[in-house]
């Protein structure tokens, strides 16, 4: 059953703020609809995006009629401004999280909301209604000289505000205040562990002004290292800022998205928790960051990644898992939260992701390709890391022909996926290159034999003569958009007849205008509803494939059209629905790194 859609803002009507520990989604209606703390994968305290009644929210909005709302980011930053245009005037809500640094022993996690009257005078209503642990556990409320406390068993929140709020029986606080032109009212929410009662955070305008300026300066300083100054600078830089917000600063890990269970289809069951580090997504992110000149982030993530090779190997899954927590732990636990309705009734709501128990052999290719680029263009890999890589490659050369779940993580369905073989070829080929370039030890003769065997299998069994295309699985006539990556990973020339024929088949059967489906969902039965939207990452792959094939005008048109499917802030979720609405977890790192790669390659080719 679908809930009343008016209770749920569209997924696209949100902006994201964050401190590289966690993130919050702020709607154009003035509500914080999603916030987990203190980490991305912590339980939520505001989750009205998944259940307006039981999820919790923090809303600031005018009491008078609102004629229009606007959202924008403070220039070159991740400070979000929501502007209400009303019959009585104009007011802004400025939302940000001061950036935390691992080397700062006195750091505190704050969520700051500053209300500024731009014109006129109006009355505002504020409601702060936290629900601890995804709304599963109760909390108490008390007030002291520091502010209003929301006290849970594992987490405490302290709200300091310049306006008077009353306690609510629901465990929240609410109130109204009048604000006139030039006036400012403040709300500062501090996240604390139980018993951690340090000196209060800033609450005076001058103190918050300092936090605002420091936060803006941090993001602008970081973005100044970006080396891209081409045609689509604004879109690329917003994507870079988004990727940076999705980075967990203490370890350098990059999560896939800050949300869980936003549906791939309204009312459907493909609702997954993306608050994890997918090796595949993170490897592509490393490539994007290197292209943009962000070497510090590339080095931090490479350090995190190399530590995963040192973990004990599993004979079934191999040296690497598909995904990890931000700390690098492998946690296969998946749980359904049956007390939450789900976005517009799209149940179940899931926390944790059982896909971590899958075998997905393509991740080795993506990781080895990223490390090859890091070794080539940055400081290079250590000898210990090289030893771990050779041991991993030896395992892959033995197990590469096993059935696996593939790049799209289909549940309950394993097969001999062509893309997994393609990325196995990439892994072996990149290791051979590194060994030869640097004179590093390795069984190059055996690696070469394995590489050539994989190559022959793809050509002989991955090619479908009837479709005139490379297909999703060996010997099966199912098209798959992942084949668009073939020239990008140097398996084929972008003008090779087999690739051009594959490109044409994908255009004919999987593409609608500029939008590309991952595969024919009706042809693959994984026990779940087949309907889904087009996959935005695949659409950016399509633009890049057209670029490499020399169809530059077509590539530019596809890319420019894809920009129109971003939300008002330049953010993308995972998929685009039939009516152009954004679906799936939001914002998604995979989509934004696809945008960066497509834009940079087309810009470079156009000259």
PDB file of N, CA, C and O in Angstrom, residues 33 44-57 129-132 134-135 339-340:
ATOM      1  N   UNK A  33      14.761  15.680   7.131  1.00  0.00           N
ATOM      2  CA  UNK A  33      13.982  14.453   6.988  1.00  0.00           C
ATOM      3  C   UNK A  33      14.818  13.199   7.185  1.00  0.00           C
ATOM      4  O   UNK A  33      14.269  12.098   7.266  1.00  0.00           O
ATOM      5  N   UNK A  44      19.202   6.285  12.889  1.00  0.00           N
ATOM      6  CA  UNK A  44      18.674   7.621  12.607  1.00  0.00           C
ATOM      7  C   UNK A  44      18.052   8.239  13.850  1.00  0.00           C
ATOM      8  O   UNK A  44      17.569   7.546  14.747  1.00  0.00           O
ATOM      9  N   UNK A  45      18.066   9.565  13.894  1.00  0.00           N
ATOM     10  CA  UNK A  45      17.276  10.316  14.870  1.00  0.00           C
ATOM     11  C   UNK A  45      16.177  11.119  14.174  1.00  0.00           C
ATOM     12  O   UNK A  45      15.170  11.454  14.791  1.00  0.00           O
ATOM     13  N   UNK A  46      16.377  11.449  12.898  1.00  0.00           N
ATOM     14  CA  UNK A  46      15.332  12.034  12.066  1.00  0.00           C
ATOM     15  C   UNK A  46      15.200  11.154  10.830  1.00  0.00           C
ATOM     16  O   UNK A  46      16.160  10.993  10.065  1.00  0.00           O
ATOM     17  N   UNK A  47      14.020  10.573  10.629  1.00  0.00           N
ATOM     18  CA  UNK A  47      13.820   9.659   9.497  1.00  0.00           C
ATOM     19  C   UNK A  47      12.410   9.783   8.938  1.00  0.00           C
ATOM     20  O   UNK A  47      11.825   8.787   8.506  1.00  0.00           O
ATOM     21  N   UNK A  48      11.866  10.997   8.920  1.00  0.00           N
ATOM     22  CA  UNK A  48      10.522  11.165   8.376  1.00  0.00           C
ATOM     23  C   UNK A  48      10.473  10.847   6.891  1.00  0.00           C
ATOM     24  O   UNK A  48       9.387  10.612   6.349  1.00  0.00           O
ATOM     25  N   UNK A  49      11.625  10.815   6.220  1.00  0.00           N
ATOM     26  CA  UNK A  49      11.655  10.433   4.816  1.00  0.00           C
ATOM     27  C   UNK A  49      11.166   8.996   4.632  1.00  0.00           C
ATOM     28  O   UNK A  49      10.659   8.642   3.566  1.00  0.00           O
ATOM     29  N   UNK A  50      11.318   8.184   5.669  1.00  0.00           N
ATOM     30  CA  UNK A  50      10.869   6.795   5.611  1.00  0.00           C
ATOM     31  C   UNK A  50       9.569   6.565   6.363  1.00  0.00           C
ATOM     32  O   UNK A  50       8.959   5.500   6.210  1.00  0.00           O
ATOM     33  N   UNK A  51       9.162   7.516   7.184  1.00  0.00           N
ATOM     34  CA  UNK A  51       7.894   7.398   7.894  1.00  0.00           C
ATOM     35  C   UNK A  51       7.609   8.727   8.588  1.00  0.00           C
ATOM     36  O   UNK A  51       8.219   9.032   9.614  1.00  0.00           O
ATOM     37  N   UNK A  52       6.703   9.543   8.059  1.00  0.00           N
ATOM     38  CA  UNK A  52       6.445  10.862   8.643  1.00  0.00           C
ATOM     39  C   UNK A  52       5.932  10.804  10.076  1.00  0.00           C
ATOM     40  O   UNK A  52       6.144  11.742  10.844  1.00  0.00           O
ATOM     41  N   UNK A  53       5.255   9.730  10.466  1.00  0.00           N
ATOM     42  CA  UNK A  53       4.682   9.641  11.803  1.00  0.00           C
ATOM     43  C   UNK A  53       5.660   9.089  12.821  1.00  0.00           C
ATOM     44  O   UNK A  53       5.717   9.551  13.961  1.00  0.00           O
ATOM     45  N   UNK A  54       6.428   8.089  12.435  1.00  0.00           N
ATOM     46  CA  UNK A  54       7.278   7.394  13.401  1.00  0.00           C
ATOM     47  C   UNK A  54       8.772   7.656  13.212  1.00  0.00           C
ATOM     48  O   UNK A  54       9.577   7.210  14.018  1.00  0.00           O
ATOM     49  N   UNK A  55       9.152   8.374  12.162  1.00  0.00           N
ATOM     50  CA  UNK A  55      10.568   8.533  11.868  1.00  0.00           C
ATOM     51  C   UNK A  55      11.257   9.669  12.590  1.00  0.00           C
ATOM     52  O   UNK A  55      12.447   9.604  12.875  1.00  0.00           O
ATOM     53  N   UNK A  56      10.533  10.731  12.901  1.00  0.00           N
ATOM     54  CA  UNK A  56      11.141  11.900  13.524  1.00  0.00           C
ATOM     55  C   UNK A  56      11.578  12.931  12.495  1.00  0.00           C
ATOM     56  O   UNK A  56      11.952  12.580  11.367  1.00  0.00           O
ATOM     57  N   UNK A  57      11.550  14.220  12.879  1.00  0.00           N
ATOM     58  CA  UNK A  57      11.934  15.285  11.951  1.00  0.00           C
ATOM     59  C   UNK A  57      12.263  16.547  12.736  1.00  0.00           C
ATOM     60  O   UNK A  57      11.978  16.662  13.936  1.00  0.00           O
ATOM     61  N   UNK A 129      11.519  16.948  16.683  1.00  0.00           N
ATOM     62  CA  UNK A 129      10.892  15.704  17.139  1.00  0.00           C
ATOM     63  C   UNK A 129      11.799  14.517  16.835  1.00  0.00           C
ATOM     64  O   UNK A 129      11.549  13.754  15.892  1.00  0.00           O
ATOM     65  N   UNK A 130      12.882  14.326  17.612  1.00  0.00           N
ATOM     66  CA  UNK A 130      13.793  13.210  17.342  1.00  0.00           C
ATOM     67  C   UNK A 130      13.173  11.877  17.744  1.00  0.00           C
ATOM     68  O   UNK A 130      12.358  11.814  18.675  1.00  0.00           O
ATOM     69  N   UNK A 131      13.562  10.827  17.048  1.00  0.00           N
ATOM     70  CA  UNK A 131      13.174   9.456  17.381  1.00  0.00           C
ATOM     71  C   UNK A 131      14.446   8.621  17.348  1.00  0.00           C
ATOM     72  O   UNK A 131      14.998   8.366  16.273  1.00  0.00           O
ATOM     73  N   UNK A 132      14.892   8.208  18.521  1.00  0.00           N
ATOM     74  CA  UNK A 132      16.172   7.526  18.639  1.00  0.00           C
ATOM     75  C   UNK A 132      16.116   6.112  18.043  1.00  0.00           C
ATOM     76  O   UNK A 132      15.080   5.443  18.070  1.00  0.00           O
ATOM     77  N   UNK A 134      16.218   4.699  15.001  1.00  0.00           N
ATOM     78  CA  UNK A 134      15.204   4.463  13.967  1.00  0.00           C
ATOM     79  C   UNK A 134      13.784   4.472  14.535  1.00  0.00           C
ATOM     80  O   UNK A 134      12.870   3.875  13.958  1.00  0.00           O
ATOM     81  N   UNK A 135      13.591   5.145  15.668  1.00  0.00           N
ATOM     82  CA  UNK A 135      12.273   5.182  16.287  1.00  0.00           C
ATOM     83  C   UNK A 135      11.936   3.941  17.090  1.00  0.00           C
ATOM     84  O   UNK A 135      10.774   3.737  17.465  1.00  0.00           O
ATOM     85  N   UNK A 339       8.459  -1.531  11.717  1.00  0.00           N
ATOM     86  CA  UNK A 339       7.632  -0.476  12.302  1.00  0.00           C
ATOM     87  C   UNK A 339       7.636   0.789  11.462  1.00  0.00           C
ATOM     88  O   UNK A 339       6.839   1.704  11.718  1.00  0.00           O
ATOM     89  N   UNK A 340       8.521   0.886  10.464  1.00  0.00           N
ATOM     90  CA  UNK A 340       8.563   2.038   9.579  1.00  0.00           C
ATOM     91  C   UNK A 340       7.845   1.717   8.272  1.00  0.00           C
ATOM     92  O   UNK A 340       8.029   0.633   7.695  1.00  0.00           O
TER      93      UNK A 340
END
